[in-house]
XYZ file of C-alpha atoms in Angstrom:
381
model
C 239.163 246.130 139.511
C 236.951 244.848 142.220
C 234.116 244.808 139.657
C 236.068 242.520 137.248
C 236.497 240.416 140.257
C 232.836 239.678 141.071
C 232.092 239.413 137.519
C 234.761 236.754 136.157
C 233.106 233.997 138.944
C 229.541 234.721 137.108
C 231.422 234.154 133.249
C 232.904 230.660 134.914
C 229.541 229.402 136.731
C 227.952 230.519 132.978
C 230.242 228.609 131.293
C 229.994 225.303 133.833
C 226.099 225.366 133.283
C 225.938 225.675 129.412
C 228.309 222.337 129.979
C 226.115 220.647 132.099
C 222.787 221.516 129.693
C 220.881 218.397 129.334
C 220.719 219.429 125.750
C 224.809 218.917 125.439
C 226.054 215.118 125.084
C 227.958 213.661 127.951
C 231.680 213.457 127.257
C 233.298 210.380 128.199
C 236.915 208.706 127.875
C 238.038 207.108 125.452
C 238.042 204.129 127.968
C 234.107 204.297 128.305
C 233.805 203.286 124.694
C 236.463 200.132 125.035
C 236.047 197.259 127.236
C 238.221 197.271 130.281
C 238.486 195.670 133.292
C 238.947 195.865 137.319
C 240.155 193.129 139.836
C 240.203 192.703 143.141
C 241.831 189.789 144.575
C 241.442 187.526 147.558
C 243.535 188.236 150.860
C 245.273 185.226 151.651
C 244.992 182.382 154.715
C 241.341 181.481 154.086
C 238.501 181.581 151.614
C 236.398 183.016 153.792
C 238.863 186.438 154.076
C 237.641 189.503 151.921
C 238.777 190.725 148.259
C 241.763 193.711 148.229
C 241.721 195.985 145.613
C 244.570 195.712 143.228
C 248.165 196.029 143.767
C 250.777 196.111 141.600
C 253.521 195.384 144.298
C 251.802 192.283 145.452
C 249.749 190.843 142.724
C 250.439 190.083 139.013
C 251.251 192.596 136.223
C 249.107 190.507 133.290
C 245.840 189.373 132.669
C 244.421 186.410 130.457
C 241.183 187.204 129.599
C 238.419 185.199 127.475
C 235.089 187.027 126.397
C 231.962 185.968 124.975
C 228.432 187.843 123.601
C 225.699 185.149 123.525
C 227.961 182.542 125.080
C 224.826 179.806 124.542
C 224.430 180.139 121.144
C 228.234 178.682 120.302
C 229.027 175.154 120.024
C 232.050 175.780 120.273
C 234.425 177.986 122.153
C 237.612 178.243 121.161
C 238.839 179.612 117.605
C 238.614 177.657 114.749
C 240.191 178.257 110.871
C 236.421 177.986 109.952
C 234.773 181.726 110.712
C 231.590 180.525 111.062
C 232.967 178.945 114.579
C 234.420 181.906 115.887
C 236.137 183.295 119.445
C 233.288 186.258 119.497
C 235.552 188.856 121.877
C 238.440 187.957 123.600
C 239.962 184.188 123.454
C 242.805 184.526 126.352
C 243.583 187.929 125.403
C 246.517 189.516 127.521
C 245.543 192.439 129.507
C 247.945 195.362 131.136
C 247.281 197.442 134.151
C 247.041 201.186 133.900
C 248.179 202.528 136.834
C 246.690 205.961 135.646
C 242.844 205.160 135.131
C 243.482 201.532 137.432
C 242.253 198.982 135.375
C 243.183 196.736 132.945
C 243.144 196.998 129.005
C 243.927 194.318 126.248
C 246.645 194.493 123.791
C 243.696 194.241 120.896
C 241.049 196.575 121.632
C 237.827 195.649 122.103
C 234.574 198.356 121.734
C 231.023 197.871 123.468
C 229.371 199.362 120.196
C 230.867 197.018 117.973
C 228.730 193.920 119.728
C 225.381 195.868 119.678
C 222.155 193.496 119.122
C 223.931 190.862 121.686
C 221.708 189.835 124.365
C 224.296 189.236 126.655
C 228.124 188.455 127.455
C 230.156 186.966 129.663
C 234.026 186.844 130.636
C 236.465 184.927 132.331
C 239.911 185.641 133.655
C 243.334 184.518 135.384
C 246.631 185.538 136.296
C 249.592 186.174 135.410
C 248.866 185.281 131.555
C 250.426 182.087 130.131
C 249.930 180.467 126.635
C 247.563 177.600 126.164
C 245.299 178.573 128.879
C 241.621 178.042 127.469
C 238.059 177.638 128.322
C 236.020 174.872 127.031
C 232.003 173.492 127.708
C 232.356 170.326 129.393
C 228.506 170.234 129.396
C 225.339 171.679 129.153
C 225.698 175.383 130.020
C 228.827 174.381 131.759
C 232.159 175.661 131.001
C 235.625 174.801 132.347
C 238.582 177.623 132.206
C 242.347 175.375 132.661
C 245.291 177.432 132.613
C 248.757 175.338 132.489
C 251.122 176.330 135.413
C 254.864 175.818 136.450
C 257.069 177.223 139.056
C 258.733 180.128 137.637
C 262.397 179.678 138.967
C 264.484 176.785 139.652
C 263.174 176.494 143.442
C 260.076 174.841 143.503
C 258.671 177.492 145.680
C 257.162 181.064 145.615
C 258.095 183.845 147.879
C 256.992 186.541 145.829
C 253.235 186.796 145.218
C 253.138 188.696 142.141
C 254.180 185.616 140.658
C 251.228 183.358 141.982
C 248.514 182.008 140.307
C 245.031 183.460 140.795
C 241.802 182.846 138.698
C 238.373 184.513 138.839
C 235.596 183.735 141.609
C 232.745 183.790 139.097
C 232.348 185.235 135.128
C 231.194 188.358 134.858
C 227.751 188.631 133.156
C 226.213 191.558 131.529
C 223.060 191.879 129.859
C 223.062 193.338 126.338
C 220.772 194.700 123.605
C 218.050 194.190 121.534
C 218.077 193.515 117.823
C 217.538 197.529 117.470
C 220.968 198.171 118.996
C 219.664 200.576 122.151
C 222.415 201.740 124.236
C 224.013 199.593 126.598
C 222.601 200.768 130.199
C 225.238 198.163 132.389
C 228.577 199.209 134.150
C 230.932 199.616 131.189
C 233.537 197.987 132.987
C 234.170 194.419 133.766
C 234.316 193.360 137.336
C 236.268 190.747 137.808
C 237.471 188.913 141.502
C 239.691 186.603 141.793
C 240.831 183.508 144.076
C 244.002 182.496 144.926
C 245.266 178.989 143.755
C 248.201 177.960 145.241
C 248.787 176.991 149.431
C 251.037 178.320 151.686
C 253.520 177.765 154.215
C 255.038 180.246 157.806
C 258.074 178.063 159.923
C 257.377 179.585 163.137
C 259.926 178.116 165.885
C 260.067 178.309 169.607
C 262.141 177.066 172.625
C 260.679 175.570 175.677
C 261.200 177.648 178.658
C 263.141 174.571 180.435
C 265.775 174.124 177.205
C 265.532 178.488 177.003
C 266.928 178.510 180.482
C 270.046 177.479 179.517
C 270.572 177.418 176.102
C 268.943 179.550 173.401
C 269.113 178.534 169.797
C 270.683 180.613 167.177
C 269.187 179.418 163.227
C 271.543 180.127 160.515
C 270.211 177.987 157.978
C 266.571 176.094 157.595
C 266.676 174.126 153.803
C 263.808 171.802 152.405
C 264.355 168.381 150.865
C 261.803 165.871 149.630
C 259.056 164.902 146.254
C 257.432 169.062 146.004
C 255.267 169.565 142.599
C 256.614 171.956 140.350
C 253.726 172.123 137.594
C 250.054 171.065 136.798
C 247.303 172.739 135.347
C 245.090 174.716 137.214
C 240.815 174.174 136.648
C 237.910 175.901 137.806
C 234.480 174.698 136.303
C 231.131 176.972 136.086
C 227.521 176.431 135.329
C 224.988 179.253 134.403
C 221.836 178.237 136.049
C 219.052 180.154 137.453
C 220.262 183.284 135.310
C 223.366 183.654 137.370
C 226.686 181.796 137.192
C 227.678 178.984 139.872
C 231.610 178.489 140.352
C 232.973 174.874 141.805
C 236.344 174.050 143.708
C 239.756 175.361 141.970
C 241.363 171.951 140.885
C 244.698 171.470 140.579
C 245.610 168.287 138.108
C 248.536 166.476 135.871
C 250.983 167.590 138.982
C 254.459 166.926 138.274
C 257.074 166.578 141.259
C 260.594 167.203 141.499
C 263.010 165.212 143.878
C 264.716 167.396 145.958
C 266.406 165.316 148.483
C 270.041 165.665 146.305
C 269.698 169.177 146.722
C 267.350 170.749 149.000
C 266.049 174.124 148.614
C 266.671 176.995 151.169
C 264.548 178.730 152.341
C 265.868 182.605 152.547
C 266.356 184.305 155.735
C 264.296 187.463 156.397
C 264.156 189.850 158.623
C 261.428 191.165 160.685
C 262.812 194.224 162.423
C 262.699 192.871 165.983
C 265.935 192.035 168.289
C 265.476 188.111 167.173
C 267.207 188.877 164.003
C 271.040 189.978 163.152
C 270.660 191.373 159.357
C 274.803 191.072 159.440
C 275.206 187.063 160.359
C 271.877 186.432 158.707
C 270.879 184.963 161.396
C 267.515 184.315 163.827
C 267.626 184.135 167.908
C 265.152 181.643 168.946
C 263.633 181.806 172.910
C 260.919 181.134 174.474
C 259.362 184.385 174.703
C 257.361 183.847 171.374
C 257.545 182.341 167.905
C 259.899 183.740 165.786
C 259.278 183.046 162.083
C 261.869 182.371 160.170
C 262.058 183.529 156.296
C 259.287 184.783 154.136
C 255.681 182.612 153.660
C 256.237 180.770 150.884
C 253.919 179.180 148.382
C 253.373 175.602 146.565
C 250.975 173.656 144.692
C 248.352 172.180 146.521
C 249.324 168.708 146.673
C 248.547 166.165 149.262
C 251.257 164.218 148.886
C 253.471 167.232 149.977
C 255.578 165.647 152.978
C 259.090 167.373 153.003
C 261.709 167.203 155.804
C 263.150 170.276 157.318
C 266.228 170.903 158.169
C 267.182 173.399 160.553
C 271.066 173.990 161.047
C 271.739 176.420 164.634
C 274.481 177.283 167.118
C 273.432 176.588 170.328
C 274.586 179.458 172.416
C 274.059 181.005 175.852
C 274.227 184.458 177.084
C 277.412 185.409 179.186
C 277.008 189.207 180.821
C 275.545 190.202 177.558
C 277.729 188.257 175.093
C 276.504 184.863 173.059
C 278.857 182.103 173.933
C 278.620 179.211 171.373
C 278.740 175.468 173.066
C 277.638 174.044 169.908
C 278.077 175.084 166.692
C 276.082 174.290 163.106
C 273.518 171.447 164.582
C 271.288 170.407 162.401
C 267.880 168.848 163.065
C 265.085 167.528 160.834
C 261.708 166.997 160.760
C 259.411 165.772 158.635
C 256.445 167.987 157.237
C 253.164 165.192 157.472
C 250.606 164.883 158.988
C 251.855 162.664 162.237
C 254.005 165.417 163.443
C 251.137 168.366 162.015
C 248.162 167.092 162.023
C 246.242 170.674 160.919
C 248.090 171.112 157.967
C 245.988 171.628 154.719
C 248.489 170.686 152.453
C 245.769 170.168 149.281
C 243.939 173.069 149.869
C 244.307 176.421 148.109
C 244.265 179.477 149.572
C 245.816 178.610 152.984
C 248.105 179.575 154.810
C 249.415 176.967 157.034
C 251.797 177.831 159.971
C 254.247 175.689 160.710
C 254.776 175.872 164.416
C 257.907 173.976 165.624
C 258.971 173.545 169.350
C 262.392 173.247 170.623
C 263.262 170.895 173.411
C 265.305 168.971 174.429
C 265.923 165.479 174.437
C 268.629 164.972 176.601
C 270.921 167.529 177.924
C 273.795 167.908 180.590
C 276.419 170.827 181.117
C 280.465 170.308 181.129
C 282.093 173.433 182.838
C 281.515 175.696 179.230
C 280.300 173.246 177.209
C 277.447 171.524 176.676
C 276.101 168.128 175.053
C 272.714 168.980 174.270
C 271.609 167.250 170.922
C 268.758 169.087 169.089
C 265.226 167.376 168.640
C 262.436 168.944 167.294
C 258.959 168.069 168.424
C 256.090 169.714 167.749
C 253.445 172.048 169.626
């Protein structure tokens, strides 16, 4: 028995070398064959922020992907019924994650060997997928992918940022073959990053410590009302110059608004896990101890003409040996979301995240035995 044991390791480490013979072909996947994709995509707040790896619980579950071999040699780019004028790869393609092998794959497969002899290809991408997204040369070695957008619920905003908008930094370019078909010696998969494309918005609020030593402030409700863009088309431009690709802003353009002022859109409490919030009422405690933010970041189009009012409904309550006593109840306040009263807000940019940081105080106030007569007015830090 104990020589079976030292012998059996020898049989294995015989078997792992004849494997590993340079005279035995390397097995691959299936997926080495096919062409497949990776993303990464940008953290939010700024530009300047680093690319994430994937994630299915925060970023989008499709892909629209175009692909080109010899991109130059085509005058034009999209299909046509004529062959001779041809989409060569992909022509916005949709594309699944796997979460097994993490990357992406398109519906139609796609093999490296069937494009040997091209000298090079390139590929552009966006997410999540839509219909009538395309990519067109606008001029010499220039090429423009546009991708038709609109809000994907009723609300004209986005809470949930699987279902925001993102489109790639750069194409990817790989260099191909000769004429004689030698094997491809690049990274079979496609690396793709992407940018995000829409702008973003944290209400933050705050009581100064003069109103906070009387009175706290108790938010129940916070709604938006006002013109907010609901669609557009989203455009990103890119040259190849200097054997390497150059990408310009993201563009946002044919924005349609909606007027919300009939009915203005809440925006959904949340809870953060810290005393400020009561998960019961629904409600937020506002003090003067810190900002307390109040529902999740949500996301627009860019849009410089994005000047809401919000509305922020509260009891105004005060703390009696350990118990909230309301001396006002369901106050509502507005304030109008420009650039007067918020001067740093980047309301056409993409890619930001732009906190809204509203101080309490007040603007005249004066106490009657258990009730008081404060009226709410909110002014900005």
């Amino acid at each position: 028995m104990k020589r079976q044991k030292y012998i059996l390791p020898l049989i294995v480490l015989a078997v792992l070398t004849a494997c590993d013979s340079s005279d035995a072909p390397i097995q691959h996947p299936d997926s080495y064959d096919n062409i497949t994709f990776s993303a990464q995509t940008q953290k939010l707040i700024t530009r300047a922020n680093p690319y994430e790896a994937y994630d299915t619980d925060r970023h989008p579950a499709t892909m629209g992907v175009f692909g080109y071999y010899d991109i130059a040699g085509y005058a034009a780019l999209t299909r046509a019924t004529t062959p001779a004028l041809p989409n060569p790869i992909f022509g916005n393609d949709i594309t699944n994650y796997d979460t097994a092998t993490k990357t992406w794959a398109t519906t139609t497969t796609r093999r490296w060997d069937d494009y040997k002899g091209a000298t090079s290809f390139d590929f552009f991408a966006y997410m999540p997928y839509t219909a009538g997204a395309k990519v067109e040369r606008t001029d010499k070695n220039t090429y423009t992918l546009s991708v038709p957008f609109s809000m994907p619920t009723a609300a004209p905003f986005i809470s949930d940022t699987k279902e925001a908008p993102i489109i790639c930094v750069k194409p990817e370019h790989k260099e191909g073959t000769d004429a004689t078909g030698k094997q491809f010696t690049f990274e079979r998969i496609v690396n793709l990053q992407f940018d995000q494309t829409l702008t973003a918005y944290n209400l933050l609020f705050m009581l100064t410590s003069k109103m906070n030593a009387i009175r706290q402030f108790r938010i129940k409700s916070v709604t938006i009302s006002g013109e907010i863009a609901t669609s557009g088309t989203i455009t990103r431009t890119y040259s190849w110059t200097n054997n390497s690709w150059t990408a310009y802003a993201i563009q946002w353009t044919g924005i349609t608004r909606q007027a919300s002022t009939a009915s203005p859109v809440p925006i959904p409490y949340k809870s953060y896990g810290t005393e400020a919030y009561n998960d019961d009422t629904q409600t937020a405690l506002i003090t003067s101890s810190g900002y307390t933010q109040w529902g999740s970041t949500f996301y627009t189009i860019p849009d410089a003409k994005f000047m809401p009012t919000i509305s922020v409904t509260y009891d105004v309550v005060f703390m009696d040996e350990k118990k909230e006593v309301i001396t006002r109840k369901d106050v509502t306040s507005n304030i109008i979301l420009n650039k007067n009263n918020f001067p740093s807000l980047t309301t056409g940019t993409t890619a930001m995240i732009n906190p809204i940081r509203i101080l309490i105080q007040p603007h005249y106030l004066y106490v009657l035995a258990d009730q008081d007569a404060y009226t709410g007015h909110l002014l900005i830090q």
